[in-house]
């Protein structure tokens, strides 16, 4: 950490200038970010549902993307397309202000590019990033093929691609209905098969009441893990009984386990960047996915693969579109202020490049820049998700190659996430993250799941329409 702080000093303004920038941000970029949140979260939308028109909040409308009724999903998409243009002008002003400020500060801090600042913040070299991106681009045809297969299962012509409103649609099979006890048993068993220490974390989290899993009115949605005191964490979940809930539980407990491994480090060493923060969570989630795939068959296996590949598609394909968009946004913003319509056009172009013929391009979502809060910050807030997923999968591949050696070094690797660079962490297991082959091997796990999905989709039992 001290070495990194010394390097960071090369990219700092004078002390007085840094203090002024921080103070001005409270009424500058931070205030514009709050405006985006306020405008988008308070937007109410009329949705023409099968039972009649209802006015819903935008978060509620977006939640309908996973509804089992295709008519509801389409109605929600149509309502979004009508609603976003009503707030695009103030939100575009927020984007221009935030990215304009970021460009100015990056220039004054002597960063060659916004990406350079983002790579530094995540302890990742440009060589590593370029290797990952090359592997990602090479994988896009495989994920597009999965999207076309999913389109067929939902009754669409695969030649046209998958409509946007069905990207995260559930397959029309009987949903799993796991009790909390059954779900936590799945997680515990998958963790224990890896190591008794990881398995015991589940019981400790339950015994010490780290987990709030029950959905209830007024409770925050989603899931997250927060470091608490010493080596303890607090985990928020909203258990739904789905296989995805079990995966989410494993993901968040993976963060909790990571927190236990760094508890003995100094305060500076316990702070690790976003790209490395997903290392344990993705690995633990993969343990549960693999457990499910070993246990399930037929339509249930297909449904589990569908949930897993939907998430992968978001983190690889959609994140790639976001990276392309944000790269172009930073570039153009150096020259001038951008209009809302120009931003929507840029988003369409980025999605066309990333999704290709996997998506029905007539249904693309040009307003994604409006709704994602990730854009309304100073740095790229997209590629680290891809890094976290693929590094975690790469570690899982190494675990399968040599389980005993991997187990013996896993905790030490996690404990060093706030100390080492991404390259140094990989070297601990003989992994060269600057080599495209590492990232290709990670994506080969995804390719294997796509092949499994396609085989199940072609089976007679997969006539789900």
XYZ file of C-alpha atoms in Angstrom:
465
model
C 0.000 0.000 0.000
C 2.811 2.454 0.783
C 4.370 1.816 -2.623
C 1.025 2.520 -4.252
C 0.576 5.689 -2.225
C 3.998 6.861 -3.364
C 3.013 6.227 -6.984
C -0.272 8.020 -6.425
C 1.610 11.123 -5.308
C 2.793 11.517 -8.895
C -0.837 12.041 -9.884
C -1.890 14.566 -7.291
C -2.296 18.281 -7.532
C -0.956 20.512 -4.795
C -2.477 20.032 -1.355
C -4.447 23.272 -1.662
C -5.784 22.280 -5.081
C -6.832 18.820 -3.863
C -8.666 20.351 -0.899
C -10.417 22.807 -3.204
C -11.403 20.045 -5.648
C -12.861 17.955 -2.826
C -14.819 20.907 -1.463
C -16.143 21.957 -4.868
C -17.234 18.383 -5.645
C -19.904 18.570 -2.940
C -21.752 21.182 -4.983
C -20.394 19.942 -8.307
C -20.145 16.297 -9.411
C -21.602 14.864 -6.193
C -24.622 17.159 -6.434
C -25.140 16.284 -10.097
C -24.969 12.603 -9.178
C -27.684 13.097 -6.570
C -29.803 14.846 -9.185
C -29.585 11.832 -11.486
C -30.595 9.550 -8.630
C -33.484 11.778 -7.543
C -34.863 12.265 -11.047
C -34.698 8.601 -12.057
C -35.844 7.077 -8.754
C -38.864 9.392 -8.474
C -40.034 8.841 -12.041
C -43.486 7.226 -12.179
C -44.575 5.356 -15.280
C -47.921 4.269 -16.734
C -47.715 0.595 -17.706
C -50.376 -1.085 -19.859
C -50.538 -4.425 -18.052
C -52.916 -7.259 -19.022
C -55.171 -6.421 -16.066
C -55.229 -2.720 -16.924
C -53.018 0.370 -16.832
C -51.099 0.925 -13.605
C -48.790 3.724 -12.525
C -45.581 2.289 -11.088
C -42.234 3.656 -9.986
C -39.416 3.160 -12.465
C -37.596 0.636 -10.197
C -40.834 -1.386 -10.046
C -41.208 -1.212 -13.830
C -37.660 -2.429 -14.366
C -38.312 -5.250 -11.937
C -40.953 -6.577 -14.332
C -38.143 -7.652 -16.694
C -38.076 -10.978 -14.828
C -41.858 -11.489 -14.774
C -43.007 -14.890 -16.019
C -45.604 -13.328 -18.359
C -44.090 -12.180 -21.690
C -46.892 -9.644 -22.136
C -45.914 -8.001 -18.844
C -42.240 -7.881 -19.825
C -43.066 -6.278 -23.179
C -45.413 -3.755 -21.551
C -42.711 -2.762 -19.065
C -40.184 -2.257 -21.863
C -42.624 -0.142 -23.879
C -43.377 1.980 -20.810
C -39.652 2.563 -20.240
C -39.121 3.677 -23.813
C -41.864 6.292 -23.403
C -40.790 7.493 -19.959
C -37.046 8.038 -20.237
C -37.196 10.857 -22.818
C -39.262 12.920 -20.369
C -36.234 13.292 -18.060
C -33.344 13.037 -20.514
C -32.420 16.750 -20.553
C -31.613 17.220 -16.826
C -29.917 13.812 -16.634
C -27.786 14.612 -19.691
C -26.777 17.847 -17.957
C -25.674 15.790 -14.958
C -23.628 13.458 -17.155
C -21.938 16.362 -18.946
C -21.057 18.073 -15.673
C -19.635 14.955 -14.022
C -17.572 13.765 -16.970
C -16.424 17.307 -17.716
C -15.162 17.684 -14.159
C -13.492 14.256 -14.351
C -11.666 15.169 -17.559
C -10.413 18.404 -16.004
C -9.160 16.712 -12.837
C -7.556 13.834 -14.746
C -5.691 16.346 -16.889
C -4.556 18.376 -13.869
C -3.443 15.165 -12.138
C -1.447 14.174 -15.218
C -3.365 11.018 -16.111
C -2.928 10.128 -19.780
C -6.562 8.995 -19.921
C -9.563 8.309 -17.675
C -8.900 4.597 -18.204
C -5.375 5.017 -16.873
C -6.731 6.476 -13.647
C -9.242 3.630 -13.374
C -6.599 0.950 -13.946
C -4.382 2.482 -11.276
C -7.265 2.609 -8.794
C -7.832 -1.119 -9.349
C -4.158 -2.195 -9.256
C -4.399 -3.562 -12.797
C -1.823 -2.907 -15.539
C -2.712 -1.856 -19.073
C -1.184 -5.090 -20.406
C -3.514 -7.135 -18.208
C -6.523 -5.068 -19.214
C -5.736 -5.393 -22.923
C -5.340 -9.174 -22.600
C -8.703 -9.440 -20.849
C -10.439 -7.248 -23.422
C -9.056 -9.288 -26.320
C -10.422 -12.486 -24.766
C -13.774 -10.817 -24.091
C -14.140 -9.690 -27.708
C -13.254 -13.204 -28.893
C -16.024 -14.648 -26.686
C -18.813 -12.402 -27.983
C -19.883 -14.761 -30.827
C -20.392 -17.557 -28.280
C -22.603 -15.429 -26.054
C -24.540 -14.170 -29.063
C -25.202 -17.791 -29.982
C -26.554 -18.361 -26.457
C -28.856 -15.343 -26.856
C -30.234 -16.743 -30.102
C -30.868 -20.101 -28.420
C -32.669 -18.346 -25.582
C -34.707 -16.431 -28.168
C -35.857 -19.730 -29.671
C -36.881 -21.077 -26.260
C -39.031 -17.974 -25.774
C -40.754 -18.446 -29.119
C -38.844 -15.859 -31.158
C -37.141 -16.329 -34.503
C -33.482 -16.802 -33.492
C -32.386 -15.210 -36.762
C -33.741 -11.908 -35.449
C -31.982 -12.215 -32.093
C -33.352 -11.949 -28.562
C -35.615 -8.963 -27.793
C -34.321 -6.693 -25.051
C -37.321 -7.407 -22.830
C -36.420 -11.122 -22.735
C -32.704 -10.770 -21.905
C -33.301 -11.694 -18.260
C -36.649 -13.443 -18.696
C -37.076 -16.704 -16.798
C -37.607 -19.859 -18.789
C -41.202 -21.106 -18.620
C -40.474 -24.059 -16.346
C -41.666 -24.684 -12.815
C -39.659 -22.335 -10.567
C -37.600 -23.828 -7.759
C -39.048 -23.270 -4.315
C -36.224 -23.760 -1.856
C -36.807 -23.056 1.803
C -34.184 -20.950 3.552
C -32.967 -24.083 5.349
C -32.652 -26.012 2.079
C -30.863 -23.126 0.400
C -28.359 -22.581 3.178
C -27.680 -26.338 3.230
C -26.794 -26.183 -0.474
C -24.371 -23.334 0.201
C -22.861 -25.025 3.263
C -22.326 -28.318 1.428
C -20.709 -26.630 -1.575
C -18.432 -24.587 0.680
C -17.483 -27.563 2.871
C -16.552 -29.648 -0.161
C -13.951 -26.983 -0.916
C -12.691 -26.648 2.664
C -13.985 -27.118 6.225
C -12.927 -23.546 7.005
C -15.108 -22.097 4.282
C -17.985 -24.357 5.287
C -17.738 -23.338 8.935
C -18.202 -19.699 7.938
C -21.824 -20.479 7.043
C -22.549 -21.793 10.540
C -20.712 -18.915 12.157
C -22.687 -16.380 10.118
C -25.925 -18.056 11.216
C -24.929 -18.477 14.862
C -23.731 -14.877 15.192
C -26.716 -13.534 13.219
C -24.760 -11.867 10.442
C -27.488 -12.504 7.858
C -30.786 -10.693 7.303
C -32.447 -12.852 4.635
C -36.191 -12.350 5.108
C -37.982 -10.112 2.569
C -40.376 -7.655 4.232
C -42.123 -4.366 3.459
C -39.817 -1.355 3.605
C -36.638 -3.414 3.424
C -33.962 -2.444 0.903
C -33.956 -4.685 -2.151
C -31.034 -6.606 -3.576
C -28.137 -8.025 -1.607
C -24.840 -6.827 -0.191
C -22.167 -7.609 2.372
C -20.727 -4.926 4.649
C -17.569 -5.307 6.721
C -18.512 -4.772 10.364
C -16.185 -5.217 13.351
C -12.904 -7.143 13.394
C -13.481 -10.141 11.111
C -17.264 -9.962 11.188
C -19.573 -8.902 8.367
C -23.245 -8.070 7.947
C -25.069 -9.632 5.006
C -28.349 -8.383 3.558
C -30.357 -10.757 1.358
C -33.915 -11.017 0.087
C -34.536 -14.760 -0.035
C -36.996 -15.762 -2.778
C -36.638 -19.537 -2.843
C -35.026 -19.545 -6.284
C -31.772 -21.181 -7.303
C -30.539 -17.653 -7.961
C -31.122 -16.834 -4.283
C -28.766 -19.644 -3.301
C -26.133 -18.310 -5.701
C -26.563 -14.789 -4.317
C -26.198 -16.089 -0.759
C -22.954 -17.816 -1.721
C -21.732 -14.645 -3.437
C -22.311 -12.433 -0.399
C -20.876 -14.995 2.028
C -17.834 -15.105 -0.243
C -17.352 -11.411 0.505
C -17.751 -12.190 4.217
C -15.107 -14.906 3.988
C -12.762 -12.503 2.214
C -13.242 -10.079 5.096
C -12.146 -12.746 7.595
C -8.909 -13.324 5.679
C -7.864 -9.658 5.788
C -8.853 -9.040 9.409
C -5.271 -9.513 10.594
C -3.853 -7.002 8.128
C -3.323 -3.309 8.800
C -6.038 -0.777 8.018
C -4.358 0.171 4.735
C -3.881 -3.471 3.756
C -7.559 -4.259 4.366
C -8.645 -1.883 1.591
C -8.740 -3.665 -1.744
C -9.875 -2.336 -5.131
C -13.164 -3.189 -6.796
C -11.618 -5.437 -9.466
C -10.142 -7.667 -6.738
C -13.061 -7.353 -4.313
C -15.074 -9.862 -6.352
C -12.400 -12.584 -6.207
C -13.839 -14.593 -3.309
C -17.489 -13.853 -4.057
C -17.322 -15.094 -7.654
C -15.340 -18.156 -6.595
C -17.880 -19.040 -3.893
C -20.803 -18.448 -6.228
C -19.149 -20.743 -8.775
C -18.904 -23.491 -6.140
C -22.691 -23.360 -5.710
C -23.367 -23.203 -9.462
C -21.200 -26.280 -9.985
C -22.973 -28.056 -7.113
C -26.319 -27.393 -8.773
C -25.128 -28.544 -12.181
C -23.851 -31.786 -10.639
C -27.234 -32.379 -8.968
C -29.773 -31.241 -11.573
C -30.880 -32.652 -14.923
C -33.342 -31.851 -17.700
C -35.419 -28.659 -17.540
C -34.209 -27.850 -14.001
C -30.596 -27.967 -15.152
C -31.484 -25.835 -18.165
C -33.145 -23.280 -15.880
C -30.067 -23.130 -13.622
C -27.796 -22.636 -16.614
C -30.143 -19.948 -17.896
C -29.880 -17.972 -14.654
C -26.105 -18.336 -14.610
C -25.604 -17.381 -18.257
C -27.951 -14.401 -17.953
C -25.647 -13.000 -15.291
C -22.564 -13.822 -17.325
C -24.073 -12.160 -20.388
C -24.694 -9.003 -18.384
C -21.157 -8.906 -17.009
C -19.410 -9.656 -20.294
C -21.600 -8.406 -23.151
C -23.547 -5.586 -21.525
C -20.542 -4.358 -19.539
C -18.563 -4.334 -22.796
C -21.236 -2.096 -24.333
C -21.001 0.196 -21.304
C -17.219 0.366 -21.625
C -17.476 1.272 -25.306
C -20.072 3.929 -24.519
C -18.119 5.464 -21.652
C -14.874 5.488 -23.631
C -16.560 7.469 -26.401
C -18.319 9.683 -23.866
C -15.073 10.739 -22.176
C -13.495 11.339 -25.587
C -16.270 13.550 -26.959
C -16.747 15.392 -23.673
C -13.182 16.677 -23.930
C -14.307 18.666 -26.972
C -17.834 19.816 -26.162
C -21.102 19.333 -24.332
C -23.159 16.394 -25.596
C -26.918 16.405 -26.155
C -29.219 13.740 -24.750
C -30.007 12.471 -28.243
C -26.291 12.112 -29.001
C -25.804 10.036 -25.859
C -28.693 7.773 -26.861
C -27.202 7.377 -30.330
C -23.830 6.468 -28.809
C -25.503 3.884 -26.581
C -27.265 2.306 -29.560
C -23.959 2.080 -31.405
C -22.194 0.510 -28.413
C -24.935 -2.080 -27.976
C -24.838 -2.939 -31.685
C -21.096 -3.650 -31.449
C -21.322 -5.655 -28.217
C -24.562 -7.606 -28.709
C -24.355 -8.013 -32.484
C -26.846 -10.494 -33.924
C -27.552 -11.950 -30.493
C -29.929 -9.058 -29.844
C -32.909 -7.937 -31.874
C -31.390 -4.532 -32.609
C -34.818 -3.009 -33.232
C -35.432 -3.488 -29.496
C -32.110 -2.114 -28.194
C -32.201 0.151 -25.118
C -30.758 3.576 -26.034
C -31.515 5.034 -22.592
C -29.274 2.783 -20.498
C -27.012 5.796 -19.907
C -29.886 7.522 -18.108
C -30.678 4.842 -15.592
C -27.332 3.359 -14.542
C -25.900 5.303 -11.579
C -22.488 3.778 -12.352
C -21.902 6.364 -15.081
C -22.391 9.275 -12.718
C -18.947 9.126 -11.155
C -15.498 10.264 -12.155
C -14.018 6.909 -13.199
C -14.922 3.970 -15.399
C -17.212 1.865 -13.248
C -17.803 -1.042 -15.601
C -14.816 -3.183 -16.604
C -13.914 -4.150 -12.992
C -17.083 -6.295 -12.931
C -15.803 -8.265 -15.916
C -12.376 -8.565 -14.329
C -13.879 -9.860 -11.088
C -15.965 -12.499 -12.854
C -13.203 -13.782 -15.109
C -10.462 -13.719 -12.456
C -12.762 -15.668 -10.134
C -13.497 -18.217 -12.868
C -9.787 -18.456 -13.646
C -9.070 -19.262 -10.020
C -11.798 -21.909 -10.095
C -10.167 -23.490 -13.153
C -6.835 -23.591 -11.300
C -8.576 -25.142 -8.280
C -9.944 -27.947 -10.470
C -6.466 -28.541 -11.928
C -4.723 -28.881 -8.542
C -7.193 -28.801 -5.617
C -4.727 -29.393 -2.794
C -2.222 -26.763 -3.845
C -5.003 -24.272 -4.455
C -6.616 -24.830 -1.054
C -3.295 -24.335 0.711
C -2.728 -20.917 -0.863
C -6.255 -19.568 -1.239
C -6.586 -17.742 2.075
C -3.191 -16.090 1.683
C -4.144 -14.887 -1.801
C -7.332 -13.312 -0.463
C -5.516 -11.689 2.435
C -3.104 -9.979 0.028
C -5.793 -8.376 -2.171
C -5.150 -4.997 -0.544
C -1.370 -5.330 -0.822
C -0.495 -6.858 -4.186
C -1.227 -5.833 -7.734
C -3.496 -7.988 -9.866
C -0.422 -9.399 -11.562
C 1.241 -10.339 -8.261
C -1.891 -12.089 -7.025
C -2.015 -14.185 -10.174
C 1.643 -15.137 -9.838
C 0.882 -16.754 -6.466
C -0.776 -19.593 -8.402
C 1.434 -19.453 -11.448
C -1.146 -17.457 -13.398
C -0.059 -14.810 -15.885
C -2.957 -12.368 -16.097
C -1.087 -10.364 -18.743
C -1.494 -13.375 -21.066
C -4.704 -13.561 -23.078
C -4.609 -17.351 -22.619
C -5.507 -16.957 -18.931
C -8.663 -15.031 -19.762
C -9.507 -17.429 -22.587
C -9.328 -20.319 -20.107
C -11.755 -18.476 -17.826
C -14.132 -17.921 -20.723
C -13.829 -21.587 -21.708
C -15.812 -22.360 -18.544
C -18.543 -20.096 -19.907
C -18.299 -21.761 -23.319
C -18.746 -25.150 -21.680
C -21.931 -23.969 -19.984
C -23.221 -22.542 -23.268
C -22.641 -25.914 -24.974
C -24.480 -27.642 -22.115
C -27.343 -25.143 -22.459
C -27.595 -25.696 -26.213
C -27.670 -29.480 -25.825
C -30.457 -29.275 -23.253
C -32.354 -26.747 -25.373
C -32.271 -29.170 -28.309
C -33.624 -32.062 -26.221
C -37.334 -32.953 -26.659
C -38.003 -32.053 -23.012
C -36.972 -28.471 -23.767
C -40.130 -27.690 -25.734
C -40.998 -24.988 -23.204
C -43.073 -22.602 -25.306
